[in-house]
mmCIF file of C-alpha atoms and ligand atoms in Angstrom:
data_model
loop_
_atom_site.group_PDB
_atom_site.id
_atom_site.type_symbol
_atom_site.label_atom_id
_atom_site.label_comp_id
_atom_site.label_asym_id
_atom_site.label_seq_id
_atom_site.Cartn_x
_atom_site.Cartn_y
_atom_site.Cartn_z
ATOM 1 C CA MET A 227 -91.458 -43.445 -102.709
ATOM 2 C CA THR A 228 -89.957 -46.798 -103.736
ATOM 3 C CA GLN A 229 -86.727 -46.709 -105.736
ATOM 4 C CA THR A 230 -85.215 -49.703 -107.469
ATOM 5 C CA PHE A 231 -81.500 -49.376 -106.791
ATOM 6 C CA ASP A 232 -79.082 -50.253 -109.584
ATOM 7 C CA MET A 233 -75.540 -49.218 -110.478
ATOM 8 C CA ASN A 234 -76.914 -46.353 -112.608
ATOM 9 C CA SER A 235 -77.595 -44.679 -109.272
ATOM 10 C CA PHE A 236 -73.870 -43.871 -109.213
ATOM 11 C CA SER A 237 -73.955 -42.348 -112.717
ATOM 12 C CA LEU A 238 -73.609 -38.567 -113.244
ATOM 13 C CA ASN A 239 -74.740 -38.757 -116.869
ATOM 14 C CA GLY A 240 -76.610 -35.593 -117.865
ATOM 15 C CA LYS A 241 -75.491 -33.707 -114.756
ATOM 16 C CA ILE A 242 -73.640 -30.366 -114.734
ATOM 17 C CA ALA A 243 -70.975 -30.167 -112.033
ATOM 18 C CA LEU A 244 -69.344 -26.885 -110.943
ATOM 19 C CA ILE A 245 -66.130 -27.295 -108.932
ATOM 20 C CA THR A 246 -64.503 -24.160 -107.534
ATOM 21 C CA GLY A 247 -60.725 -23.679 -107.611
ATOM 22 C CA ALA A 248 -60.320 -26.733 -109.820
ATOM 23 C CA SER A 249 -57.439 -25.884 -112.207
ATOM 24 C CA TYR A 250 -55.319 -28.351 -110.240
ATOM 25 C CA GLY A 251 -55.127 -30.077 -106.877
ATOM 26 C CA ILE A 252 -58.057 -31.759 -105.150
ATOM 27 C CA GLY A 253 -60.620 -29.877 -107.262
ATOM 28 C CA PHE A 254 -59.048 -31.139 -110.462
ATOM 29 C CA SER A 255 -59.175 -34.737 -109.195
ATOM 30 C CA LEU A 256 -62.796 -34.415 -108.092
ATOM 31 C CA ALA A 257 -63.757 -32.993 -111.501
ATOM 32 C CA THR A 258 -61.923 -35.840 -113.225
ATOM 33 C CA GLY A 259 -63.881 -38.381 -111.170
ATOM 34 C CA PHE A 260 -67.158 -36.640 -112.013
ATOM 35 C CA ALA A 261 -66.270 -36.655 -115.728
ATOM 36 C CA LYS A 262 -65.516 -40.398 -115.565
ATOM 37 C CA ALA A 263 -69.030 -40.797 -114.103
ATOM 38 C CA GLY A 264 -70.547 -38.835 -117.019
ATOM 39 C CA ALA A 265 -70.892 -35.265 -115.726
ATOM 40 C CA THR A 266 -70.284 -32.060 -117.706
ATOM 41 C CA ILE A 267 -67.435 -30.217 -115.970
ATOM 42 C CA VAL A 268 -67.482 -26.513 -115.193
ATOM 43 C CA PHE A 269 -64.769 -24.992 -113.010
ATOM 44 C CA ASN A 270 -63.484 -21.599 -111.965
ATOM 45 C CA ASP A 271 -60.226 -20.272 -110.698
ATOM 46 C CA ILE A 272 -58.821 -16.979 -109.576
ATOM 47 C CA ASN A 273 -57.160 -15.839 -112.824
ATOM 48 C CA GLN A 274 -57.169 -16.475 -116.587
ATOM 49 C CA ASN A 275 -53.710 -18.054 -116.562
ATOM 50 C CA LEU A 276 -54.830 -20.733 -114.093
ATOM 51 C CA VAL A 277 -58.098 -21.299 -115.974
ATOM 52 C CA ASN A 278 -56.240 -21.688 -119.286
ATOM 53 C CA LYS A 279 -53.794 -24.148 -117.695
ATOM 54 C CA GLY A 280 -56.723 -26.029 -116.210
ATOM 55 C CA ILE A 281 -58.571 -26.284 -119.529
ATOM 56 C CA GLU A 282 -55.395 -27.652 -121.151
ATOM 57 C CA ALA A 283 -54.843 -30.128 -118.320
ATOM 58 C CA TYR A 284 -58.415 -31.415 -118.607
ATOM 59 C CA LYS A 285 -58.040 -31.662 -122.394
ATOM 60 C CA GLU A 286 -54.903 -33.777 -121.976
ATOM 61 C CA ILE A 287 -57.003 -36.401 -120.196
ATOM 62 C CA GLY A 288 -59.867 -36.191 -122.662
ATOM 63 C CA ILE A 289 -62.160 -33.866 -120.693
ATOM 64 C CA THR A 290 -63.721 -30.797 -122.359
ATOM 65 C CA ALA A 291 -64.127 -28.561 -119.328
ATOM 66 C CA HIS A 292 -65.768 -25.115 -119.231
ATOM 67 C CA GLY A 293 -63.543 -22.661 -117.325
ATOM 68 C CA TYR A 294 -64.476 -19.352 -115.698
ATOM 69 C CA VAL A 295 -62.340 -16.673 -114.065
ATOM 70 C CA CYS A 296 -64.102 -15.839 -110.827
ATOM 71 C CA ASP A 297 -63.049 -14.921 -107.290
ATOM 72 C CA VAL A 298 -65.457 -16.951 -105.166
ATOM 73 C CA THR A 299 -65.450 -14.252 -102.444
ATOM 74 C CA ASP A 300 -66.984 -11.712 -104.873
ATOM 75 C CA GLU A 301 -70.762 -12.227 -104.749
ATOM 76 C CA LYS A 302 -71.488 -10.136 -107.870
ATOM 77 C CA ALA A 303 -68.877 -12.009 -109.874
ATOM 78 C CA VAL A 304 -70.257 -15.342 -108.633
ATOM 79 C CA GLN A 305 -73.823 -14.408 -109.557
ATOM 80 C CA THR A 306 -72.658 -13.291 -113.025
ATOM 81 C CA MET A 307 -70.776 -16.579 -113.483
ATOM 82 C CA ILE A 308 -73.794 -18.667 -112.414
ATOM 83 C CA GLN A 309 -76.104 -16.694 -114.744
ATOM 84 C CA ASP A 310 -73.680 -17.306 -117.629
ATOM 85 C CA ILE A 311 -73.416 -21.023 -116.820
ATOM 86 C CA GLU A 312 -77.210 -21.375 -116.638
ATOM 87 C CA LYS A 313 -77.646 -19.482 -119.941
ATOM 88 C CA ASN A 314 -74.901 -21.203 -121.932
ATOM 89 C CA ILE A 315 -74.465 -24.640 -120.352
ATOM 90 C CA GLY A 316 -77.390 -25.305 -118.040
ATOM 91 C CA ALA A 317 -78.391 -25.157 -114.371
ATOM 92 C CA VAL A 318 -75.783 -26.476 -111.927
ATOM 93 C CA ASP A 319 -76.787 -29.905 -110.590
ATOM 94 C CA ILE A 320 -73.681 -30.459 -108.440
ATOM 95 C CA LEU A 321 -71.713 -27.721 -106.677
ATOM 96 C CA VAL A 322 -68.391 -28.551 -105.023
ATOM 97 C CA ASN A 323 -67.021 -25.789 -102.789
ATOM 98 C CA ASN A 324 -63.367 -26.747 -103.111
ATOM 99 C CA ALA A 325 -61.492 -23.429 -103.456
ATOM 100 C CA GLY A 326 -59.591 -22.762 -100.274
ATOM 101 C CA ILE A 327 -56.428 -21.397 -98.739
ATOM 102 C CA ILE A 328 -54.496 -21.863 -95.533
ATOM 103 C CA LYS A 329 -52.115 -19.546 -93.699
ATOM 104 C CA ARG A 330 -49.948 -21.266 -91.091
ATOM 105 C CA VAL A 331 -49.104 -18.603 -88.473
ATOM 106 C CA PRO A 332 -49.128 -18.812 -84.635
ATOM 107 C CA MET A 333 -52.438 -17.159 -83.713
ATOM 108 C CA HIS A 334 -50.913 -14.492 -81.476
ATOM 109 C CA GLU A 335 -48.692 -13.434 -84.406
ATOM 110 C CA MET A 336 -51.397 -13.528 -87.086
ATOM 111 C CA ASN A 337 -52.657 -10.207 -88.434
ATOM 112 C CA VAL A 338 -56.389 -9.828 -88.581
ATOM 113 C CA GLU A 339 -56.372 -9.232 -92.361
ATOM 114 C CA ASP A 340 -54.890 -12.697 -92.937
ATOM 115 C CA PHE A 341 -57.353 -14.271 -90.503
ATOM 116 C CA ARG A 342 -60.246 -12.580 -92.312
ATOM 117 C CA LYS A 343 -58.916 -13.637 -95.757
ATOM 118 C CA VAL A 344 -58.906 -17.329 -94.778
ATOM 119 C CA ILE A 345 -62.432 -17.059 -93.343
ATOM 120 C CA ASP A 346 -63.562 -15.193 -96.484
ATOM 121 C CA ILE A 347 -62.339 -17.813 -98.942
ATOM 122 C CA ASP A 348 -62.874 -20.971 -96.881
ATOM 123 C CA LEU A 349 -66.245 -20.120 -95.270
ATOM 124 C CA ASN A 350 -67.910 -16.988 -96.700
ATOM 125 C CA ALA A 351 -67.322 -18.117 -100.310
ATOM 126 C CA PRO A 352 -69.096 -21.495 -99.884
ATOM 127 C CA PHE A 353 -72.087 -19.507 -98.553
ATOM 128 C CA ILE A 354 -71.943 -17.173 -101.594
ATOM 129 C CA MET A 355 -71.647 -20.087 -104.026
ATOM 130 C CA ALA A 356 -74.421 -22.148 -102.426
ATOM 131 C CA LYS A 357 -76.726 -19.109 -102.276
ATOM 132 C CA ALA A 358 -76.177 -18.569 -106.024
ATOM 133 C CA VAL A 359 -77.030 -22.133 -107.151
ATOM 134 C CA ILE A 360 -79.824 -23.059 -104.716
ATOM 135 C CA PRO A 361 -82.658 -21.103 -106.480
ATOM 136 C CA SER A 362 -82.253 -23.206 -109.658
ATOM 137 C CA MET A 363 -81.906 -26.390 -107.605
ATOM 138 C CA ILE A 364 -85.210 -25.533 -105.906
ATOM 139 C CA LYS A 365 -86.865 -25.045 -109.312
ATOM 140 C CA LYS A 366 -85.480 -28.420 -110.516
ATOM 141 C CA ARG A 367 -86.395 -30.015 -107.176
ATOM 142 C CA GLN A 368 -82.986 -31.585 -106.953
ATOM 143 C CA GLY A 369 -79.398 -30.614 -106.250
ATOM 144 C CA LYS A 370 -76.128 -31.704 -104.633
ATOM 145 C CA ILE A 371 -73.816 -29.419 -102.696
ATOM 146 C CA ILE A 372 -70.502 -30.843 -101.471
ATOM 147 C CA ASN A 373 -68.320 -28.723 -99.190
ATOM 148 C CA ILE A 374 -64.652 -29.655 -98.906
ATOM 149 C CA CYS A 375 -64.063 -29.638 -95.188
ATOM 150 C CA SER A 376 -60.966 -30.905 -93.374
ATOM 151 C CA MET A 377 -59.541 -32.778 -90.418
ATOM 152 C CA MET A 378 -59.556 -29.268 -89.000
ATOM 153 C CA SER A 379 -63.337 -29.356 -89.059
ATOM 154 C CA GLU A 380 -62.850 -31.632 -86.023
ATOM 155 C CA LEU A 381 -59.332 -31.050 -84.681
ATOM 156 C CA GLY A 382 -57.093 -28.087 -83.983
ATOM 157 C CA ARG A 383 -53.350 -27.761 -84.194
ATOM 158 C CA GLU A 384 -50.712 -25.087 -83.833
ATOM 159 C CA THR A 385 -50.635 -22.274 -86.454
ATOM 160 C CA VAL A 386 -53.939 -23.060 -88.234
ATOM 161 C CA SER A 387 -56.459 -21.098 -86.102
ATOM 162 C CA ALA A 388 -58.104 -19.279 -89.044
ATOM 163 C CA TYR A 389 -58.282 -22.422 -91.163
ATOM 164 C CA ALA A 390 -59.737 -24.545 -88.351
ATOM 165 C CA ALA A 391 -62.297 -21.848 -87.518
ATOM 166 C CA ALA A 392 -63.304 -21.675 -91.191
ATOM 167 C CA LYS A 393 -63.473 -25.441 -91.716
ATOM 168 C CA GLY A 394 -65.336 -25.932 -88.431
ATOM 169 C CA GLY A 395 -67.817 -23.319 -89.598
ATOM 170 C CA LEU A 396 -68.031 -25.006 -93.005
ATOM 171 C CA LYS A 397 -69.031 -28.257 -91.259
ATOM 172 C CA MET A 398 -71.938 -26.455 -89.588
ATOM 173 C CA LEU A 399 -72.868 -24.522 -92.762
ATOM 174 C CA THR A 400 -73.087 -27.945 -94.462
ATOM 175 C CA LYS A 401 -75.462 -29.224 -91.770
ATOM 176 C CA ASN A 402 -77.551 -26.051 -91.953
ATOM 177 C CA ILE A 403 -77.949 -26.126 -95.733
ATOM 178 C CA ALA A 404 -78.951 -29.795 -95.401
ATOM 179 C CA SER A 405 -81.527 -28.842 -92.763
ATOM 180 C CA GLU A 406 -82.945 -25.815 -94.582
ATOM 181 C CA TYR A 407 -83.171 -27.245 -98.132
ATOM 182 C CA GLY A 408 -83.585 -30.981 -97.671
ATOM 183 C CA HIS A 409 -87.319 -30.727 -98.363
ATOM 184 C CA HIS A 410 -86.460 -29.458 -101.878
ATOM 185 C CA ASN A 411 -84.585 -32.731 -102.510
ATOM 186 C CA ILE A 412 -81.288 -30.871 -102.174
ATOM 187 C CA GLN A 413 -78.588 -32.801 -100.348
ATOM 188 C CA CYS A 414 -75.631 -30.959 -98.809
ATOM 189 C CA ASN A 415 -72.740 -33.010 -97.475
ATOM 190 C CA GLY A 416 -69.059 -32.498 -96.798
ATOM 191 C CA ILE A 417 -65.902 -34.383 -97.592
ATOM 192 C CA GLY A 418 -63.148 -34.154 -94.995
ATOM 193 C CA PRO A 419 -59.923 -35.198 -96.708
ATOM 194 C CA GLY A 420 -57.086 -36.403 -94.532
ATOM 195 C CA TYR A 421 -53.604 -35.265 -95.435
ATOM 196 C CA ILE A 422 -53.344 -35.164 -99.220
ATOM 197 C CA GLU A 423 -50.246 -34.566 -101.329
ATOM 198 C CA THR A 424 -51.015 -31.228 -103.008
ATOM 199 C CA ILE A 425 -49.383 -27.801 -103.368
ATOM 200 C CA GLN A 426 -51.196 -26.698 -100.219
ATOM 201 C CA THR A 427 -49.457 -29.342 -98.084
ATOM 202 C CA ALA A 428 -46.114 -29.311 -99.895
ATOM 203 C CA PRO A 429 -44.448 -27.248 -97.096
ATOM 204 C CA LEU A 430 -45.357 -30.019 -94.634
ATOM 205 C CA ARG A 431 -43.572 -32.648 -96.727
ATOM 206 C CA GLU A 432 -40.388 -30.794 -97.648
ATOM 207 C CA LYS A 433 -37.206 -32.817 -97.266
ATOM 208 C CA GLN A 434 -34.951 -31.503 -94.491
ATOM 209 C CA ALA A 435 -31.407 -30.200 -95.106
ATOM 210 C CA ASP A 436 -29.993 -33.566 -94.018
ATOM 211 C CA GLY A 437 -32.276 -35.373 -96.503
ATOM 212 C CA SER A 438 -34.623 -36.656 -93.789
ATOM 213 C CA ARG A 439 -38.390 -36.381 -93.993
ATOM 214 C CA HIS A 440 -40.155 -33.277 -92.606
ATOM 215 C CA PRO A 441 -41.069 -33.893 -88.931
ATOM 216 C CA PHE A 442 -44.731 -33.160 -89.730
ATOM 217 C CA ASP A 443 -44.594 -35.689 -92.593
ATOM 218 C CA GLN A 444 -43.355 -38.337 -90.154
ATOM 219 C CA PHE A 445 -45.982 -37.275 -87.605
ATOM 220 C CA ILE A 446 -48.881 -37.623 -90.068
ATOM 221 C CA VAL A 447 -47.635 -41.014 -91.253
ATOM 222 C CA SER A 448 -47.542 -42.143 -87.590
ATOM 223 C CA ARG A 449 -51.100 -40.880 -87.094
ATOM 224 C CA THR A 450 -52.484 -42.629 -90.180
ATOM 225 C CA PRO A 451 -53.324 -46.355 -89.842
ATOM 226 C CA ALA A 452 -52.325 -46.851 -93.509
ATOM 227 C CA ASN A 453 -48.927 -45.248 -92.656
ATOM 228 C CA ARG A 454 -48.972 -42.933 -95.623
ATOM 229 C CA TRP A 455 -50.277 -39.652 -97.098
ATOM 230 C CA ARG A 456 -52.782 -40.020 -99.837
ATOM 231 C CA CYS A 457 -53.256 -38.501 -103.255
ATOM 232 C CA ALA A 458 -56.242 -36.455 -104.352
ATOM 233 C CA ASP A 459 -57.504 -39.295 -106.581
ATOM 234 C CA ASP A 460 -58.527 -41.184 -103.427
ATOM 235 C CA LEU A 461 -61.311 -38.642 -103.042
ATOM 236 C CA MET A 462 -62.918 -39.408 -106.413
ATOM 237 C CA GLY A 463 -65.051 -42.362 -105.329
ATOM 238 C CA PRO A 464 -66.489 -40.708 -102.195
ATOM 239 C CA ALA A 465 -67.191 -37.535 -104.201
ATOM 240 C CA VAL A 466 -68.976 -39.382 -107.022
ATOM 241 C CA PHE A 467 -71.064 -41.169 -104.380
ATOM 242 C CA LEU A 468 -72.102 -37.891 -102.716
ATOM 243 C CA ALA A 469 -72.795 -36.279 -106.132
ATOM 244 C CA SER A 470 -74.967 -39.182 -107.365
ATOM 245 C CA ASP A 471 -78.505 -40.451 -106.783
ATOM 246 C CA ALA A 472 -76.946 -43.246 -104.701
ATOM 247 C CA SER A 473 -76.680 -40.737 -101.813
ATOM 248 C CA ASN A 474 -80.133 -39.120 -102.111
ATOM 249 C CA PHE A 475 -80.906 -39.971 -98.481
ATOM 250 C CA VAL A 476 -77.469 -38.912 -97.162
ATOM 251 C CA ASN A 477 -77.751 -35.333 -95.957
ATOM 252 C CA GLY A 478 -75.732 -33.146 -93.590
ATOM 253 C CA HIS A 479 -72.957 -35.711 -93.324
ATOM 254 C CA ILE A 480 -69.218 -35.043 -93.338
ATOM 255 C CA LEU A 481 -67.524 -38.025 -94.987
ATOM 256 C CA TYR A 482 -63.952 -38.160 -93.678
ATOM 257 C CA VAL A 483 -61.630 -39.668 -96.261
ATOM 258 C CA ASP A 484 -58.649 -39.714 -93.937
ATOM 259 C CA GLY A 485 -57.313 -43.271 -93.955
ATOM 260 C CA GLY A 486 -58.534 -43.605 -90.367
ATOM 261 C CA ILE A 487 -56.676 -40.683 -88.746
ATOM 262 C CA LEU A 488 -59.714 -39.555 -86.736
ATOM 263 C CA ALA A 489 -60.190 -43.126 -85.428
ATOM 264 C CA TYR A 490 -56.574 -43.703 -84.423
ATOM 265 C CA ILE A 491 -54.688 -42.582 -81.288
ATOM 266 C CA GLY A 492 -51.386 -42.920 -83.187
ATOM 267 C CA LYS A 493 -48.472 -45.298 -83.312
ATOM 268 C CA GLN A 494 -46.359 -45.599 -80.148
ATOM 269 C CA PRO A 495 -42.976 -43.941 -80.776
ATOM 270 C CA GLU A 496 -40.253 -46.613 -81.230
HETATM 271 P P1 NAP B 636 -54.658 -25.926 -103.610
HETATM 272 O O1 NAP B 636 -53.782 -26.914 -104.319
HETATM 273 O O2 NAP B 636 -54.058 -24.720 -102.962
HETATM 274 O O3 NAP B 636 -55.824 -25.471 -104.619
HETATM 275 C C1 NAP B 636 -56.781 -24.544 -104.159
HETATM 276 C C2 NAP B 636 -57.374 -23.898 -105.389
HETATM 277 O O4 NAP B 636 -58.328 -22.898 -105.001
HETATM 278 C C3 NAP B 636 -56.298 -23.176 -106.210
HETATM 279 O O5 NAP B 636 -56.523 -23.348 -107.588
HETATM 280 C C4 NAP B 636 -56.503 -21.732 -105.791
HETATM 281 O O6 NAP B 636 -56.046 -20.790 -106.718
HETATM 282 C C5 NAP B 636 -58.023 -21.699 -105.706
HETATM 283 N N1 NAP B 636 -58.483 -20.504 -105.006
HETATM 284 C C6 NAP B 636 -57.952 -19.936 -103.907
HETATM 285 N N2 NAP B 636 -58.623 -18.827 -103.592
HETATM 286 C C7 NAP B 636 -59.597 -18.657 -104.532
HETATM 287 C C8 NAP B 636 -60.616 -17.682 -104.766
HETATM 288 N N3 NAP B 636 -60.771 -16.625 -103.964
HETATM 289 N N4 NAP B 636 -61.428 -17.851 -105.834
HETATM 290 C C9 NAP B 636 -61.281 -18.897 -106.672
HETATM 291 N N5 NAP B 636 -60.332 -19.868 -106.515
HETATM 292 C C10 NAP B 636 -59.511 -19.735 -105.444
HETATM 293 O O7 NAP B 636 -55.459 -26.677 -102.455
HETATM 294 P P2 NAP B 636 -55.856 -28.216 -102.324
HETATM 295 O O8 NAP B 636 -54.852 -28.891 -101.460
HETATM 296 O O9 NAP B 636 -56.201 -28.772 -103.668
HETATM 297 O O10 NAP B 636 -57.187 -28.067 -101.438
HETATM 298 C C11 NAP B 636 -58.442 -27.900 -102.055
HETATM 299 C C12 NAP B 636 -59.458 -27.867 -100.928
HETATM 300 O O11 NAP B 636 -59.290 -29.025 -100.108
HETATM 301 C C13 NAP B 636 -59.277 -26.667 -100.001
HETATM 302 O O12 NAP B 636 -60.540 -26.215 -99.564
HETATM 303 C C14 NAP B 636 -58.504 -27.258 -98.812
HETATM 304 O O13 NAP B 636 -58.741 -26.527 -97.617
HETATM 305 C C15 NAP B 636 -59.101 -28.623 -98.749
HETATM 306 N N6 NAP B 636 -58.299 -29.651 -98.096
HETATM 307 C C16 NAP B 636 -57.025 -29.918 -98.531
HETATM 308 C C17 NAP B 636 -56.329 -30.969 -97.909
HETATM 309 C C18 NAP B 636 -54.928 -31.352 -98.316
HETATM 310 O O14 NAP B 636 -54.317 -32.151 -97.563
HETATM 311 N N7 NAP B 636 -54.406 -30.849 -99.417
HETATM 312 C C19 NAP B 636 -56.915 -31.715 -96.900
HETATM 313 C C20 NAP B 636 -58.195 -31.366 -96.483
HETATM 314 C C21 NAP B 636 -58.879 -30.343 -97.097
HETATM 315 P P3 NAP B 636 -54.573 -20.183 -106.462
HETATM 316 O O15 NAP B 636 -53.631 -21.149 -107.106
HETATM 317 O O16 NAP B 636 -54.573 -18.829 -107.113
HETATM 318 O O17 NAP B 636 -54.372 -20.091 -104.957
HETATM 319 C C1 GCO B 637 -52.198 -28.436 -92.039
HETATM 320 C C2 GCO B 637 -52.720 -29.001 -93.324
HETATM 321 C C3 GCO B 637 -54.135 -29.506 -93.135
HETATM 322 C C4 GCO B 637 -54.635 -30.093 -94.413
HETATM 323 C C5 GCO B 637 -56.023 -30.589 -94.300
HETATM 324 C C6 GCO B 637 -56.129 -31.710 -93.351
HETATM 325 O O1 GCO B 637 -51.476 -27.423 -92.094
HETATM 326 O O2 GCO B 637 -52.510 -29.046 -91.009
HETATM 327 O O3 GCO B 637 -52.668 -28.050 -94.374
HETATM 328 O O4 GCO B 637 -54.941 -28.446 -92.707
HETATM 329 O O5 GCO B 637 -54.610 -29.158 -95.432
HETATM 330 O O6 GCO B 637 -56.933 -29.578 -94.059
HETATM 331 O O7 GCO B 637 -57.440 -32.231 -93.448
#
């Protein structure tokens, strides 16, 4: 099949994008990038207050977003949400599994309920969401699923055992969806953000009592070739690429948007 490439390949005009947990944070930035590329934005969050705040925040930047209250770990609620979206807005062309949590606890001190909760939201929910949208993507013979992975899809560190297990599993779920549904012209890829300035990482950047930077903040800056954290907007371009026709032959790939952390042994301490 010959395709004449042009810049319209990066357009999301006419596409419906569903981003989970996107009232703020990385999801909000990804949705903003998709809207700039022409997509219709649908998002969900865990409660009405967050959804209302999200709708207002999108409106402030000129985006009319459709918001749903839905816990992504609840399969019935997810299926009801997807049925409503398909009935009232249209079939989902682009799904971004962004909703996620982290609990930073030394593994031997972590209770199993907390471990299970992280796995449920960060790994089981992307399965539930993908399972809900794939039937319509098969009918349309096209679809894009983007799973928000992490550096912890590749690396471990102290206190994030549940999160690393979930994000490592999400990397392999991404590859398996790509393998199982590629012949339906459905591409499933991941984005592995580096360390991004959001609410989730705020504890790692807190100023110390003496006004100095958090030790982990200094550590990450020393591990990043660009010597800095990044903001969620840096993920927009890679996400639009993976959501667009420009990436129709990219499948099962985890695109690390990490400023080079995974490539870099780290700066020698002075
Ligand atoms: P965030 O600021 O904590 O936002 C996560 C969003 O997901 C929140 O709106 C949260 O709602 C929502 N959410 C949580 N559980 C949910 C559920 N069961 N159902 C529906 N929504 C739910 O996190 P973030 O930093 O933007 O991260 C977004 C994604 O990127 C996550 O998957 C995270 O693991 C990943 N990531 C983040 C970084 C980083 O450096 N920040 C780097 C790599 C990967 P609540 O406000 O109610 O919790
Ligand atoms: C942590 C951080 C990381 C980031 C991100 C890195 O405690 O190490 O929260 O896990 O959130 O996942 O890619």
